[in-house]
């Protein structure tokens, strides 16, 4: 089966943000009140339990973050350590969480997609300087940055090979050195991501979830983005097999079975933002802002129009998924059972 049609047949999947800032911060709802060494945090995740929950709800695939802006990675990487000078275990976890996820998910035939970024570990000063992150280092060369940053990505891709079925690349934005949807840098990311499995699916998030916005600082709230949030599926990049599709609410629908040659795909969150005015901050948060009935009707309609839906769910430190979200996601199981989604 063609890889795009294979993905379309998966119908929907779960997306998890697994980050030091979520599962390893004492004041985060995801951490069970714990804040430890990064290795202790990674070791606490029960991949078998996570896979069992995903199987029970009928998820078609899992998208899991390798990193996001900080130095913390979820698996060893020799290139990363060599470039930054961090010792094994200081930034890249000693546990190969990706390998363990693959092993646990394979028991239920749940494919794994990985999340990586185009802008690198900019929040860590040491790593940002070592890689030459353009968002943090004035005048830094995007090509020189990608030479280093993509060596890390390529190492992961070659290690896991065909066991990784897809990639979702964040931070391929104009301010990050990717001025247009056909920027050569995005093509370089695709090449590195698919080094281990040329048949894997690829998508790069170039547009984000809003456009034409600005920020304001509100009393007792802080900085708030006021923008034109997407309520339609943003155009894919020239390199995408499926659209990145980041939106803040599940209310967009595909008008055609393909958008610029890519499968229509959307990604949004189930969580409830702590501050309602920050409508975009439900990523990885607990609670569910949709009823099971609404989610089922939405995903069913989106699938019938030829698209695929990824739902960001709150993942706890031990591998548990937020109970309210588990209940809502369980309502989607019959959508894949109905047509034997494989």
Coordinates of C-alpha atoms in Angstrom, one line a residue:
X1 CA 0.0 0.0 0.0
X2 CA 1.2 3.5 -0.8
X3 CA 2.5 5.2 2.3
X4 CA 0.0 8.1 2.1
X5 CA -2.9 5.7 1.7
X6 CA -1.5 3.7 4.6
X7 CA -1.5 6.8 6.8
X8 CA -5.0 7.7 5.7
X9 CA -6.2 4.3 6.8
X10 CA -4.8 4.9 10.3
X11 CA -7.5 7.6 10.6
X12 CA -6.3 9.1 13.9
X13 CA -3.5 9.0 16.4
X14 CA -2.3 10.4 19.7
X15 CA 0.5 13.0 20.1
X16 CA 2.4 13.3 23.4
X17 CA 4.6 16.2 24.5
X18 CA 7.2 14.5 26.7
X19 CA 9.5 17.2 28.0
X20 CA 11.6 18.2 31.0
X21 CA 9.4 21.2 31.3
X22 CA 6.3 19.1 31.7
X23 CA 7.1 15.7 33.2
X24 CA 10.0 16.9 35.3
X25 CA 8.9 20.2 36.9
X26 CA 7.4 20.0 40.4
X27 CA 4.7 22.6 39.7
X28 CA 3.6 20.9 36.5
X29 CA 0.4 18.8 36.5
X30 CA 2.3 16.1 34.4
X31 CA 5.1 15.5 36.9
X32 CA 3.2 14.0 39.9
X33 CA 5.0 16.8 41.9
X34 CA 8.4 15.4 41.1
X35 CA 11.5 17.2 39.9
X36 CA 14.6 15.0 39.6
X37 CA 17.6 14.3 37.4
X38 CA 16.5 13.9 33.8
X39 CA 17.6 10.3 33.7
X40 CA 15.4 9.5 36.7
X41 CA 12.5 11.1 35.0
X42 CA 13.0 9.2 31.7
X43 CA 13.4 5.9 33.7
X44 CA 10.1 6.5 35.4
X45 CA 8.1 6.3 32.1
X46 CA 6.4 2.9 31.8
X47 CA 6.2 2.3 28.0
X48 CA 4.3 -0.9 28.4
X49 CA 1.5 0.8 30.3
X50 CA 1.4 3.7 27.8
X51 CA 1.1 1.3 24.9
X52 CA -1.6 -0.7 26.7
X53 CA -3.7 2.5 27.1
X54 CA -3.2 3.5 23.4
X55 CA -4.3 0.0 22.4
X56 CA -7.4 0.1 24.5
X57 CA -8.5 3.3 22.9
X58 CA -7.7 2.1 19.4
X59 CA -5.1 4.7 18.5
X60 CA -3.8 4.4 14.9
X61 CA -0.3 5.7 15.7
X62 CA 1.7 7.6 18.3
X63 CA 3.7 10.8 17.8
X64 CA 6.3 11.4 20.5
X65 CA 8.6 14.3 21.1
X66 CA 12.4 13.7 21.1
X67 CA 13.0 17.2 22.4
X68 CA 11.7 20.8 22.3
X69 CA 14.0 23.8 22.7
X70 CA 15.8 22.6 25.8
X71 CA 18.9 20.4 25.9
X72 CA 17.0 17.3 27.1
X73 CA 16.8 14.4 24.6
X74 CA 15.0 11.1 25.2
X75 CA 17.7 8.8 23.9
X76 CA 21.5 8.6 23.6
X77 CA 23.1 10.5 20.7
X78 CA 26.9 10.5 20.1
X79 CA 26.7 13.4 17.6
X80 CA 24.9 15.6 20.2
X81 CA 27.4 14.9 22.9
X82 CA 30.4 15.5 20.6
X83 CA 29.1 18.8 19.4
X84 CA 28.0 20.2 22.8
X85 CA 30.6 18.6 25.0
X86 CA 27.9 17.3 27.3
X87 CA 28.7 13.9 28.8
X88 CA 26.4 10.9 28.1
X89 CA 23.4 11.2 30.3
X90 CA 23.8 15.0 31.0
X91 CA 21.6 16.0 28.0
X92 CA 20.8 12.9 26.1
X93 CA 19.2 10.3 28.5
X94 CA 21.0 7.1 29.3
X95 CA 17.8 5.2 28.6
X96 CA 16.9 4.7 25.0
X97 CA 13.3 5.6 25.4
X98 CA 12.7 5.5 21.7
X99 CA 13.8 1.9 21.5
X100 CA 11.6 1.0 24.4
X101 CA 8.6 2.8 22.9
X102 CA 9.1 0.8 19.7
X103 CA 9.2 -2.4 21.6
X104 CA 6.1 -1.7 23.7
X105 CA 4.0 -0.3 20.8
X106 CA 5.0 -3.2 18.4
X107 CA 3.0 -5.6 20.7
X108 CA -0.2 -3.9 19.5
X109 CA 0.9 -2.9 15.9
X110 CA 0.9 0.8 16.9
X111 CA 3.4 2.7 14.6
X112 CA 5.7 5.4 16.1
X113 CA 6.2 8.8 14.6
X114 CA 8.8 11.2 16.1
X115 CA 8.7 14.9 16.7
X116 CA 11.9 17.0 16.2
X117 CA 12.5 20.7 15.7
X118 CA 14.1 22.8 13.0
X119 CA 15.3 25.4 15.5
X120 CA 17.3 23.3 17.9
X121 CA 17.9 23.5 21.6
X122 CA 17.9 27.3 21.8
X123 CA 16.8 27.5 25.4
X124 CA 20.1 25.9 26.6
X125 CA 22.9 28.5 26.3
X126 CA 25.7 25.9 26.0
X127 CA 23.9 23.8 23.4
X128 CA 22.7 26.9 21.5
X129 CA 26.2 28.2 21.2
X130 CA 27.6 24.8 20.2
X131 CA 25.1 24.3 17.4
X132 CA 25.0 28.0 16.4
X133 CA 21.2 28.2 16.8
X134 CA 20.1 31.1 14.5
X135 CA 17.3 32.1 16.8
X136 CA 19.7 32.7 19.6
X137 CA 23.0 33.6 18.0
X138 CA 22.9 36.9 16.0
X139 CA 24.3 36.4 12.5
X140 CA 24.6 32.6 12.8
X141 CA 24.5 30.7 9.5
X142 CA 21.4 28.6 9.0
X143 CA 23.4 26.2 6.8
X144 CA 26.2 25.8 9.4
X145 CA 23.6 25.2 12.1
X146 CA 21.8 22.6 10.1
X147 CA 25.1 20.8 9.4
X148 CA 25.4 20.1 13.1
X149 CA 21.8 19.8 14.1
X150 CA 20.9 17.4 11.3
X151 CA 23.8 15.1 12.2
X152 CA 21.9 14.5 15.5
X153 CA 18.7 13.8 13.6
X154 CA 20.4 11.6 11.0
X155 CA 21.9 9.5 13.8
X156 CA 18.5 8.8 15.3
X157 CA 17.0 8.1 11.9
X158 CA 19.7 5.6 11.0
X159 CA 19.5 3.9 14.4
X160 CA 15.8 3.1 14.3
X161 CA 15.4 2.7 10.5
X162 CA 12.1 1.3 9.3
X163 CA 10.8 1.2 12.9
X164 CA 10.0 4.9 12.6
X165 CA 7.0 5.4 10.3
X166 CA 6.9 9.2 10.2
X167 CA 8.3 12.6 11.4
X168 CA 6.6 15.8 12.5
X169 CA 9.1 18.7 12.4
X170 CA 8.3 21.8 14.5
X171 CA 10.0 25.2 14.3
X172 CA 10.5 25.3 10.5
X173 CA 9.3 28.9 10.7
X174 CA 10.5 32.0 8.8
X175 CA 12.1 33.5 11.9
X176 CA 14.0 30.3 12.4
X177 CA 15.8 30.5 9.0
X178 CA 13.1 29.0 6.8
X179 CA 11.7 32.0 5.0
X180 CA 9.3 30.2 2.6
X181 CA 7.5 26.9 2.4
X182 CA 10.0 25.7 -0.2
X183 CA 13.1 26.8 1.7
X184 CA 16.0 24.4 0.9
X185 CA 16.6 24.0 4.6
X186 CA 13.3 22.2 5.0
X187 CA 14.4 19.8 2.3
X188 CA 17.7 19.2 4.2
X189 CA 15.7 18.3 7.3
X190 CA 13.5 15.9 5.3
X191 CA 16.6 14.2 3.8
X192 CA 18.1 13.6 7.3
X193 CA 14.8 12.5 8.8
X194 CA 14.3 9.9 6.1
X195 CA 17.9 8.7 6.0
X196 CA 17.0 5.5 7.9
X197 CA 13.6 4.9 6.3
X198 CA 13.0 6.6 2.9
X199 CA 9.4 5.4 3.1
X200 CA 8.6 7.3 6.3
X201 CA 6.1 10.1 6.2
X202 CA 7.3 13.7 6.7
X203 CA 5.7 17.0 7.6
X204 CA 7.3 20.3 8.6
X205 CA 5.4 23.0 10.6
X206 CA 6.1 26.2 8.8
X207 CA 3.0 28.3 9.6
X208 CA 2.3 27.5 13.3
X209 CA -1.2 28.0 14.6
X210 CA -1.7 31.7 14.0
X211 CA -0.8 34.6 11.7
X212 CA -0.9 38.3 11.7
X213 CA -0.8 38.5 15.5
X214 CA 0.9 40.4 18.2
X215 CA 1.4 40.2 22.0
X216 CA 0.1 42.2 24.9
X217 CA 0.9 42.1 28.6
X218 CA -2.2 41.8 30.7
X219 CA -2.2 42.4 34.5
X220 CA -1.9 39.2 36.5
X221 CA -1.9 37.2 33.3
X222 CA 1.4 38.1 31.6
X223 CA 2.1 38.1 27.9
X224 CA -0.8 37.0 25.7
X225 CA -0.8 36.4 21.9
X226 CA -3.7 38.0 20.1
X227 CA -3.6 36.7 16.6
X228 CA -5.7 35.4 13.7
X229 CA -5.7 31.7 14.8
X230 CA -6.1 29.2 11.9
X231 CA -9.5 27.7 11.5
X232 CA -8.5 26.1 8.2
X233 CA -5.7 23.8 7.3
X234 CA -2.6 25.8 6.5
X235 CA -0.8 24.9 3.2
X236 CA 1.9 22.2 3.5
X237 CA 5.5 22.9 2.6
X238 CA 6.9 21.7 -0.7
X239 CA 8.4 18.7 1.1
X240 CA 5.4 17.4 3.1
X241 CA 3.7 14.0 2.7
X242 CA 1.0 15.3 5.1
X243 CA 0.1 18.8 6.3
X244 CA 1.5 19.8 9.7
X245 CA -2.0 21.2 10.4
X246 CA -1.4 22.9 13.8
X247 CA -4.6 24.5 15.0
X248 CA -5.9 25.6 18.4
X249 CA -9.4 24.0 18.1
X250 CA -10.7 21.0 16.3
X251 CA -12.9 22.9 13.9
X252 CA -11.1 22.8 10.5
X253 CA -12.0 20.4 7.7
X254 CA -10.3 19.5 4.4
X255 CA -11.9 20.8 1.3
X256 CA -10.1 18.3 -0.9
X257 CA -8.6 14.8 -0.4
X258 CA -5.1 16.4 -1.0
X259 CA -3.7 19.8 -0.3
X260 CA -0.8 20.6 -2.5
X261 CA 0.0 16.9 -3.0
X262 CA -0.2 16.2 0.8
X263 CA -2.7 14.4 2.9
X264 CA -4.9 16.8 4.9
X265 CA -3.9 16.4 8.6
X266 CA -4.6 18.5 11.7
X267 CA -3.0 18.5 15.1
X268 CA -4.6 20.1 18.2
X269 CA -4.8 19.6 21.9
X270 CA -7.5 18.1 24.2
X271 CA -6.2 19.9 27.3
X272 CA -7.7 22.9 29.0
X273 CA -5.5 26.0 29.2
X274 CA -4.9 27.2 32.8
X275 CA -5.8 30.8 31.7
X276 CA -8.7 30.8 29.2
X277 CA -7.4 33.9 27.4
X278 CA -4.3 31.9 26.4
X279 CA -6.4 29.7 24.1
X280 CA -3.2 28.2 22.6
X281 CA -1.7 26.8 25.8
X282 CA -3.6 23.6 26.2
X283 CA -0.8 21.5 24.8
X284 CA 0.0 18.6 27.2
X285 CA -2.5 19.9 29.8
X286 CA -5.0 17.8 31.7
X287 CA -8.8 18.0 31.4
X288 CA -10.7 17.7 28.1
X289 CA -12.3 20.6 26.4
X290 CA -14.4 18.4 24.1
X291 CA -17.1 15.8 24.8
X292 CA -16.5 12.3 23.5
X293 CA -19.5 12.8 21.2
X294 CA -18.1 15.9 19.6
X295 CA -14.6 14.3 19.1
X296 CA -16.1 11.2 17.5
X297 CA -18.2 13.2 15.1
X298 CA -15.3 15.5 14.2
X299 CA -12.8 12.8 13.6
X300 CA -15.3 10.7 11.6
X301 CA -16.2 13.6 9.4
X302 CA -12.5 14.6 8.9
X303 CA -11.7 11.0 8.0
X304 CA -14.5 10.7 5.5
X305 CA -13.2 13.8 3.8
X306 CA -9.9 12.1 3.3
X307 CA -7.9 13.4 6.2
X308 CA -6.1 12.2 9.4
X309 CA -6.3 13.7 12.9
X310 CA -3.7 13.8 15.6
X311 CA -4.9 14.6 19.1
X312 CA -2.4 15.9 21.7
X313 CA -3.1 14.2 25.1
X314 CA -1.7 14.9 28.6
X315 CA 1.0 12.4 29.5
X316 CA 1.9 11.9 33.1
X317 CA 5.4 11.1 34.4
X318 CA 4.7 7.4 34.8
X319 CA 3.1 6.9 31.4
X320 CA -0.6 7.4 32.4
X321 CA -2.8 9.4 30.1
X322 CA -5.2 12.0 31.7
X323 CA -8.4 10.1 32.6
X324 CA -10.8 12.6 31.1
X325 CA -8.9 12.4 27.8
X326 CA -8.7 8.7 27.9
X327 CA -12.5 8.5 28.1
X328 CA -12.9 10.9 25.2
X329 CA -10.3 9.1 23.0
X330 CA -12.0 5.7 23.8
X331 CA -15.0 7.0 21.9
X332 CA -12.9 7.0 18.7
X333 CA -12.0 3.3 18.8
X334 CA -15.0 2.2 16.8
X335 CA -13.9 4.5 13.9
X336 CA -11.0 2.3 13.2
X337 CA -12.7 -0.9 14.0
X338 CA -15.5 -0.1 11.6
X339 CA -13.3 -0.4 8.6
X340 CA -10.5 -2.5 10.1
X341 CA -8.0 0.4 10.1
X342 CA -4.5 -1.0 9.8

